Short mmCIF file of C-alpha atoms in Angstrom, two decimals:
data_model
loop_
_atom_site.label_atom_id
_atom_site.label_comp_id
_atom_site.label_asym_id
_atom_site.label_seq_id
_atom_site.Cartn_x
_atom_site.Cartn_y
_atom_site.Cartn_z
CA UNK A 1 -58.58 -63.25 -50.86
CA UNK A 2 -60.14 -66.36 -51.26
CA UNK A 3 -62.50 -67.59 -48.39
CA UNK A 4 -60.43 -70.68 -47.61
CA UNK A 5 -57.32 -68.32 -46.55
CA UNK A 6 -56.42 -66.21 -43.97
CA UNK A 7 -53.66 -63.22 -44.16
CA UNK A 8 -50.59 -63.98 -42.14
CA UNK A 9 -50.30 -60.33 -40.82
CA UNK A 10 -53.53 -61.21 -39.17
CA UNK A 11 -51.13 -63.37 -36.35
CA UNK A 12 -48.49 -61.00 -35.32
CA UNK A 13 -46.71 -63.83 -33.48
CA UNK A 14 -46.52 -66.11 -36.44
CA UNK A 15 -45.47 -63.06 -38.89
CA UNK A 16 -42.61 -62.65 -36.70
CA UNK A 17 -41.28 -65.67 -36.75
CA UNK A 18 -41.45 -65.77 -40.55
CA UNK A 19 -39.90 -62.51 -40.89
CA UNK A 20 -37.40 -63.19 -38.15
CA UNK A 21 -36.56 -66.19 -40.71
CA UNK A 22 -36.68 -64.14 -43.52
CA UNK A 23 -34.22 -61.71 -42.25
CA UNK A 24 -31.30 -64.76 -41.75
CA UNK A 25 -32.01 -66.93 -45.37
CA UNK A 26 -32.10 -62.84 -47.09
CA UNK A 27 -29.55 -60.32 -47.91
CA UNK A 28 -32.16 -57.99 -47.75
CA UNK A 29 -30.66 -56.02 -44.66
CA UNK A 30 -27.02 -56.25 -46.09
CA UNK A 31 -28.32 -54.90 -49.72
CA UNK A 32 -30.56 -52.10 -47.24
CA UNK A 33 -27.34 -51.46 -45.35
CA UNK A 34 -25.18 -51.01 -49.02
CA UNK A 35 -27.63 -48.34 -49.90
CA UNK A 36 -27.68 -46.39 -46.72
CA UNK A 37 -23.81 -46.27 -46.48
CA UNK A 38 -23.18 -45.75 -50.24
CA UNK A 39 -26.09 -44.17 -51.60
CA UNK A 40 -27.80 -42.44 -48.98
CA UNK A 41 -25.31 -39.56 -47.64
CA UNK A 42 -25.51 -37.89 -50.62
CA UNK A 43 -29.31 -37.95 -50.20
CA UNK A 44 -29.33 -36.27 -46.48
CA UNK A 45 -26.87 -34.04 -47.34
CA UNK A 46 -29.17 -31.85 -49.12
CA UNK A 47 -32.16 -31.71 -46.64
CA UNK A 48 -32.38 -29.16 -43.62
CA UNK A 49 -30.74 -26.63 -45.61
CA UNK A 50 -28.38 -26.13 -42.60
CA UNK A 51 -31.29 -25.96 -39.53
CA UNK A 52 -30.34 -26.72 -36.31
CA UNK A 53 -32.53 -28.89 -35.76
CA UNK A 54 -34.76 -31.59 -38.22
CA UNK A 55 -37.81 -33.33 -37.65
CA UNK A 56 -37.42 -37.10 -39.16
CA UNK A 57 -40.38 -39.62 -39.41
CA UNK A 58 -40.43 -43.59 -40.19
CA UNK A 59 -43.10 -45.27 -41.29
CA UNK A 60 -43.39 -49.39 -40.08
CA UNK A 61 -39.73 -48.67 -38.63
CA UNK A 62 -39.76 -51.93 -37.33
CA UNK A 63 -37.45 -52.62 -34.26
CA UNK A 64 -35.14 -50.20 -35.76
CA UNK A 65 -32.18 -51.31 -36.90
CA UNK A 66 -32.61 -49.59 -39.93
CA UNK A 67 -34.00 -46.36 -38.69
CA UNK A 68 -30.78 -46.14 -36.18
CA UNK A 69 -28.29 -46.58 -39.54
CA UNK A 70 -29.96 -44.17 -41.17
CA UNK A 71 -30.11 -41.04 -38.34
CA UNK A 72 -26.57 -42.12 -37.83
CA UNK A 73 -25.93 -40.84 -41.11
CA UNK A 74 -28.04 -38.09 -40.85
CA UNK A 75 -25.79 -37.01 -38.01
CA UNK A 76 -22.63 -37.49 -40.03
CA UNK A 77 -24.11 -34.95 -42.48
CA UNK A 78 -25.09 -32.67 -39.87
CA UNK A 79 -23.69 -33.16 -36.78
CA UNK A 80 -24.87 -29.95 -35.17
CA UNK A 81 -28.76 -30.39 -35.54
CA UNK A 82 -30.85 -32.16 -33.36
CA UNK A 83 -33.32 -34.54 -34.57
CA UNK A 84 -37.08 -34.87 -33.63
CA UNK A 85 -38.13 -38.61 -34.58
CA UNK A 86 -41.18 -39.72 -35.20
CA UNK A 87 -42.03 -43.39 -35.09
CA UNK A 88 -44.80 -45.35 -36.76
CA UNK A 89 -44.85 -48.69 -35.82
CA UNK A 90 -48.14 -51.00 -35.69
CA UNK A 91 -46.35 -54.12 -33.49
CA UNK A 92 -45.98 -53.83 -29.65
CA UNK A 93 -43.53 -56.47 -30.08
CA UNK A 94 -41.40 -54.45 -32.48
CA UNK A 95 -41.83 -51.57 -30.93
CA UNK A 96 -40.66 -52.69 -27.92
CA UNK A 97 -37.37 -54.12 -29.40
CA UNK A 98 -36.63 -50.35 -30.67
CA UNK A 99 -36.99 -49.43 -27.40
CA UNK A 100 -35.09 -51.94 -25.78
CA UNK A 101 -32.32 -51.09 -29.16
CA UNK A 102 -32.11 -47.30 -28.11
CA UNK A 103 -31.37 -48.00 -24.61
CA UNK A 104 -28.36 -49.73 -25.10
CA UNK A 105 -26.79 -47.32 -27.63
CA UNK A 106 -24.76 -44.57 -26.95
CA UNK A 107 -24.69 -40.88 -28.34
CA UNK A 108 -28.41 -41.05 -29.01
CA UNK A 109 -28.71 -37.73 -26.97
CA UNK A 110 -29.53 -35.84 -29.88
CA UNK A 111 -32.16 -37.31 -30.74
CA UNK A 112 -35.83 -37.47 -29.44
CA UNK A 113 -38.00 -40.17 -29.80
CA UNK A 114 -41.81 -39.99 -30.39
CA UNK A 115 -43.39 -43.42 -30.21
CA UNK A 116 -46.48 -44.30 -31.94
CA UNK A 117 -48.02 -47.33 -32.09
CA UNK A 118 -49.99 -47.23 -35.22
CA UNK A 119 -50.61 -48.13 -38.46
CA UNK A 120 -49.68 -45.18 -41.45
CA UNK A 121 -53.18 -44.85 -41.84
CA UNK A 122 -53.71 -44.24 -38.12
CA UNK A 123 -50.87 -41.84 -37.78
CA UNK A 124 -52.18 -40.07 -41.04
CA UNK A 125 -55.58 -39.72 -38.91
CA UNK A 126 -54.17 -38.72 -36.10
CA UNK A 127 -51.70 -35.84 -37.95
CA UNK A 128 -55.03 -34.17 -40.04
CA UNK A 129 -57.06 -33.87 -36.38
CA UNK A 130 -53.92 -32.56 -34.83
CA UNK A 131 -53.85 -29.83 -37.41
CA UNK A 132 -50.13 -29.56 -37.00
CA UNK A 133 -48.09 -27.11 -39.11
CA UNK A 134 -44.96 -29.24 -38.31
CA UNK A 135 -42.76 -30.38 -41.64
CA UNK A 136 -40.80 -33.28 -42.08
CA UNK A 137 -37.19 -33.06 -43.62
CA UNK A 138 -36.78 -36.90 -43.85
CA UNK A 139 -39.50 -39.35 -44.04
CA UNK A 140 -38.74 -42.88 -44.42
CA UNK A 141 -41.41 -46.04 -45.91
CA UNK A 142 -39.57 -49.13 -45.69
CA UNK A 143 -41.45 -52.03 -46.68
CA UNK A 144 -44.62 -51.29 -45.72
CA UNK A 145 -46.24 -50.06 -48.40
CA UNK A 146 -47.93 -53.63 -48.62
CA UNK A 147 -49.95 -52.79 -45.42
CA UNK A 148 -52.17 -50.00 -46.54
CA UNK A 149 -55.46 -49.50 -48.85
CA UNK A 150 -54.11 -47.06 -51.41
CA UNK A 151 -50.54 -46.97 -51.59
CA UNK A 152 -50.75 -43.82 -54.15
CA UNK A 153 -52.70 -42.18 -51.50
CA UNK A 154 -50.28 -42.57 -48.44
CA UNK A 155 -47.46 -41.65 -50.55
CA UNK A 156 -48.95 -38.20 -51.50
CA UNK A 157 -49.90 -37.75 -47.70
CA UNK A 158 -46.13 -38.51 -46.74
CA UNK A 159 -45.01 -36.15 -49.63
CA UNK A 160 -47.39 -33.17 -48.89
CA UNK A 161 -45.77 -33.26 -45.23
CA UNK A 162 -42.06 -32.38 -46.50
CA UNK A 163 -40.31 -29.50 -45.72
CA UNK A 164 -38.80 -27.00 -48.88
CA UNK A 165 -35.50 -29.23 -49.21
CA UNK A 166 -37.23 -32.65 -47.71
CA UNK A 167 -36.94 -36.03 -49.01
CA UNK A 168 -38.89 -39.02 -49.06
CA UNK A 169 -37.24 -42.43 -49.07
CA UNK A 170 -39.44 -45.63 -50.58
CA UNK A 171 -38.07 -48.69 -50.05
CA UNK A 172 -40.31 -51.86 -51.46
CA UNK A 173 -39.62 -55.18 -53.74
CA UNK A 174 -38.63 -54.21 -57.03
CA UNK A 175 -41.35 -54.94 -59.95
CA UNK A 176 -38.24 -57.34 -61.37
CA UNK A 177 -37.83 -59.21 -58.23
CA UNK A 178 -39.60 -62.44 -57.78
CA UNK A 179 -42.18 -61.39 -55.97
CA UNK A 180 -42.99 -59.49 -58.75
CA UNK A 181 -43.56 -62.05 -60.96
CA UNK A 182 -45.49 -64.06 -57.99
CA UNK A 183 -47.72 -61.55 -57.58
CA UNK A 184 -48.28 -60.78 -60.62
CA UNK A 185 -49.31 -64.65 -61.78
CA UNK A 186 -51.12 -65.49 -58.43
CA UNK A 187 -52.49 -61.71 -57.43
CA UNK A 188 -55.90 -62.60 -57.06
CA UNK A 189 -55.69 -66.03 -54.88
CA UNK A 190 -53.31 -64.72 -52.26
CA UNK A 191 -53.48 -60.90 -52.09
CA UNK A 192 -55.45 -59.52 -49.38
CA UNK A 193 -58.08 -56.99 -50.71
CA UNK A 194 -58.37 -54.90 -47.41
CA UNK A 195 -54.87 -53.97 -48.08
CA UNK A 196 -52.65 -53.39 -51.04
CA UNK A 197 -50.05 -56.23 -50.52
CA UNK A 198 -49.01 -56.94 -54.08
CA UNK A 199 -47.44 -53.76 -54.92
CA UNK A 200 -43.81 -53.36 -55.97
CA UNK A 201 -41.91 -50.47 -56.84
CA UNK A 202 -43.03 -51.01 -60.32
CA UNK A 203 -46.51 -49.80 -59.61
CA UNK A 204 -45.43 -46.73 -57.68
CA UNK A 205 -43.11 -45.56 -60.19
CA UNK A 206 -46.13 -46.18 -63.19
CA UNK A 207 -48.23 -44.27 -60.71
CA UNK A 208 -46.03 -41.24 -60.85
CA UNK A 209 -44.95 -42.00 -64.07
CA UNK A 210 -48.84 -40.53 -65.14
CA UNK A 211 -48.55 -37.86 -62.65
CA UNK A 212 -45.29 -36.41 -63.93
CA UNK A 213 -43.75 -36.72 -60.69
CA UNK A 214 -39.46 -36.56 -60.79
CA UNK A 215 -38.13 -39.04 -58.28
CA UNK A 216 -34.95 -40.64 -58.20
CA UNK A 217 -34.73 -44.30 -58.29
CA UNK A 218 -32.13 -47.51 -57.30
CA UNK A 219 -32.45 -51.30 -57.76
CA UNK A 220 -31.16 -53.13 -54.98
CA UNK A 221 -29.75 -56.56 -55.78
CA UNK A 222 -30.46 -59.00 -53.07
CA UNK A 223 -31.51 -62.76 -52.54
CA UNK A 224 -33.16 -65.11 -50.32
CA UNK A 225 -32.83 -68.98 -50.35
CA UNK A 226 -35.81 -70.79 -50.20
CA UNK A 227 -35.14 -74.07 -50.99
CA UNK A 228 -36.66 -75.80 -47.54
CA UNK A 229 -39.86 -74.64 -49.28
CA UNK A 230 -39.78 -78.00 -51.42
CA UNK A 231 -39.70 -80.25 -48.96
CA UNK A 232 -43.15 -80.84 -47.64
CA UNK A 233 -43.50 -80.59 -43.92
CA UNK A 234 -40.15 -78.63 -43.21
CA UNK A 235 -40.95 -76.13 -40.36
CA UNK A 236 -38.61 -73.77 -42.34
CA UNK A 237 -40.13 -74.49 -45.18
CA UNK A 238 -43.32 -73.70 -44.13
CA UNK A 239 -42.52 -70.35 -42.40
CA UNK A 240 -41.25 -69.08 -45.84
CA UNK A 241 -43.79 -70.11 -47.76
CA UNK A 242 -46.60 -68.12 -45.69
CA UNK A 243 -43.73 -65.23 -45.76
CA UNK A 244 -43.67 -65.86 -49.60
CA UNK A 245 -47.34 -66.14 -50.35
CA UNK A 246 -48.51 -63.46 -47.01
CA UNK A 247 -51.10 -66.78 -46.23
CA UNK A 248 -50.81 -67.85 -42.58
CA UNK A 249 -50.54 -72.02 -42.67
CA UNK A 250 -50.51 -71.58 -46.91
CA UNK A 251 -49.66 -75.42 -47.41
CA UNK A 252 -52.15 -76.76 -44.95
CA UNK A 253 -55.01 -74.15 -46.28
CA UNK A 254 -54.05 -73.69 -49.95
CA UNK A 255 -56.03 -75.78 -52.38
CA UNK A 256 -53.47 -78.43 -54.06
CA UNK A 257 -53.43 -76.75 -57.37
CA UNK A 258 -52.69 -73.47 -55.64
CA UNK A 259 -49.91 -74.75 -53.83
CA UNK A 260 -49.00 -76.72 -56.29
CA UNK A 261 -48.41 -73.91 -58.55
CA UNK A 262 -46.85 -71.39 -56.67
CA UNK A 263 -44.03 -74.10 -55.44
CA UNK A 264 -43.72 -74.64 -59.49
CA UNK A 265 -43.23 -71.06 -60.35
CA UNK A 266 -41.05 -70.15 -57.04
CA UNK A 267 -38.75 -73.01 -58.96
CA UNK A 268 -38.90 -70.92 -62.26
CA UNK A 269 -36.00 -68.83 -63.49
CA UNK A 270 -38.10 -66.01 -63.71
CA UNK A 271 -38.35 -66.14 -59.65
CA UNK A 272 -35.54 -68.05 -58.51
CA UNK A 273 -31.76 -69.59 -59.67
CA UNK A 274 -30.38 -72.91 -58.65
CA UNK A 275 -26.70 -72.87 -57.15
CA UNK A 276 -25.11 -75.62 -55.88
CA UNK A 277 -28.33 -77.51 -54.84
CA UNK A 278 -29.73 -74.06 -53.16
CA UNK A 279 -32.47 -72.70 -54.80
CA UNK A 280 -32.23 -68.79 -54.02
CA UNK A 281 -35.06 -66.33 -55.00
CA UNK A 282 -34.93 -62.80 -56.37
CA UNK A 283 -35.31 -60.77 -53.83
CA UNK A 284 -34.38 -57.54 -55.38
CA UNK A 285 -35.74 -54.07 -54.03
CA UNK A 286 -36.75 -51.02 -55.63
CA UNK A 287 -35.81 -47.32 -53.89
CA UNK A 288 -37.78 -44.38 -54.67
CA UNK A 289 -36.62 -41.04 -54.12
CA UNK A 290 -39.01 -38.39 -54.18
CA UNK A 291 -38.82 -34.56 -53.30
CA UNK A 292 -41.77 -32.05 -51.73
CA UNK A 293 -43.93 -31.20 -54.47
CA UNK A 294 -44.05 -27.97 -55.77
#
């Protein structure tokens, strides 16, 4: 990244915020929640191959909304087994909101909760010393592919650690989305290079594409207005755009032709459409479904 600009995941406090704000101008839960109600079931019903019991493990799960929707399904598919899950979660903050989230829902009983607080790579550290023979029959990566060195890498790590009939859920931006495009045009002035950031779904599946790996994939239609952005000095405004471009304070530390370009193509229709004076982005995810390798 250049010099001049800092990563926003480097202030958990202020990433947070953005996010938090991301979550309420985005239908990115709602088009997350379509998938696991519509799409999903079919997907859980075929791992555990009837076991009584199934060892489940998200990756960045966040303060678990998300992870909750999905082991609710699980248990619709298989209401008999007991699930072990395993959480990998880097924030305190979030962690301690899926904390706070399990203790005030019911019928949870079948489940138990492993917390770590850790980045993937940490965890994957911490499960080669443990030498552990344990197998996963659901593993989840939901946006947080971004966070890590070698994206390939952590994906084969999480693969190698299915069971026979496990699966492997990748959730990310789609390489059609916006973001896509944004990255693609401004990659090297606002990607981080201790971290992979600026990947989409798009890379993944080229990256298994030249492995000749199967996986099944979904495109998740889903926006997020973002027209507060172009109007210098909104608060709101300003928390998307360091959302948008991962720089923490990106309009007070960009250089003017930087910022002035990214605000230009956010406008463009290859990122964003204008409806009725809202300017709403394409914020379109990718799903990758991928089995244990054989």
């Amino acid at each position: 990244m250049a010099s001049s600009l800092r990563s926003l995941v480097l202030d958990d406090s202020r990433y947070q915020e953005c996010f938090k704000l991301f979550l309420q101008r985005s239908t990115e839960h709602q088009c997350m929640q379509d998938f696991i109600h519509k799409e999903l079931p079919a997907i859980l019903a075929s791992v555990g191959n009837g076991k009584a019991h199934l060892n489940v493990i998200g990756v960045g799960s966040g303060a678990g909304e998300i992870d909750l929707e999905i082991l609710s399904e699980l248990h619709s598919k298989h209401p008999g087994a007991s699930v072990d899950n395993e959480v990998v979660e880097p924030s305190a903050q979030q962690l301690h909101k899926y904390k706070a989230l399990v203790a005030q829902t019911p019928t949870l009983d079948y489940i138990t909760f492993n917390w770590n607080r850790m980045t993937a790579t940490e965890f994957e550290e911490h499960w080669r010393a443990s030498e552990t023979t344990k197998e996963a029959d659901f593993i989840h990566m939901i946006q947080m592919l971004y966070y890590v060195n070698d994206p390939e890498a952590t994906v084969r790590f999480f693969q190698s650690l299915l069971s026979e009939n496990g699966k492997l859920l990748v959730i990310l931006v789609s390489g059609k989305s916006g973001w896509g495009k944004l990255w693609q045009t401004y990659k090297n002035q606002l990607c981080h290079t201790d971290i992979s950031q600026c990947v989409t779904t798009g890379d993944i599946q080229s990256f298994l594409d030249s492995e000749g790996v199967r996986y099944q994939s979904f495109e998740l239609p889903s926006q997020m207005d973002i027209t507060e952005c172009f109007s210098q000095g909104d608060e709101k405004g300003e928390l998307l755009l360091d959302f948008l471009t991962e720089v923490l304070d990106f309009s007070k530390t960009a250089p003017p032709e930087l910022r002035a370009g990214v605000l230009e193509l956010l406008r463009h229709p290859d990122c964003s459409v204008e409806t009725n004076g809202r300017v709403m982005f394409n914020n379109n995810l990718g799903v990758i479904v991928l089995d244990r390798l054989t």
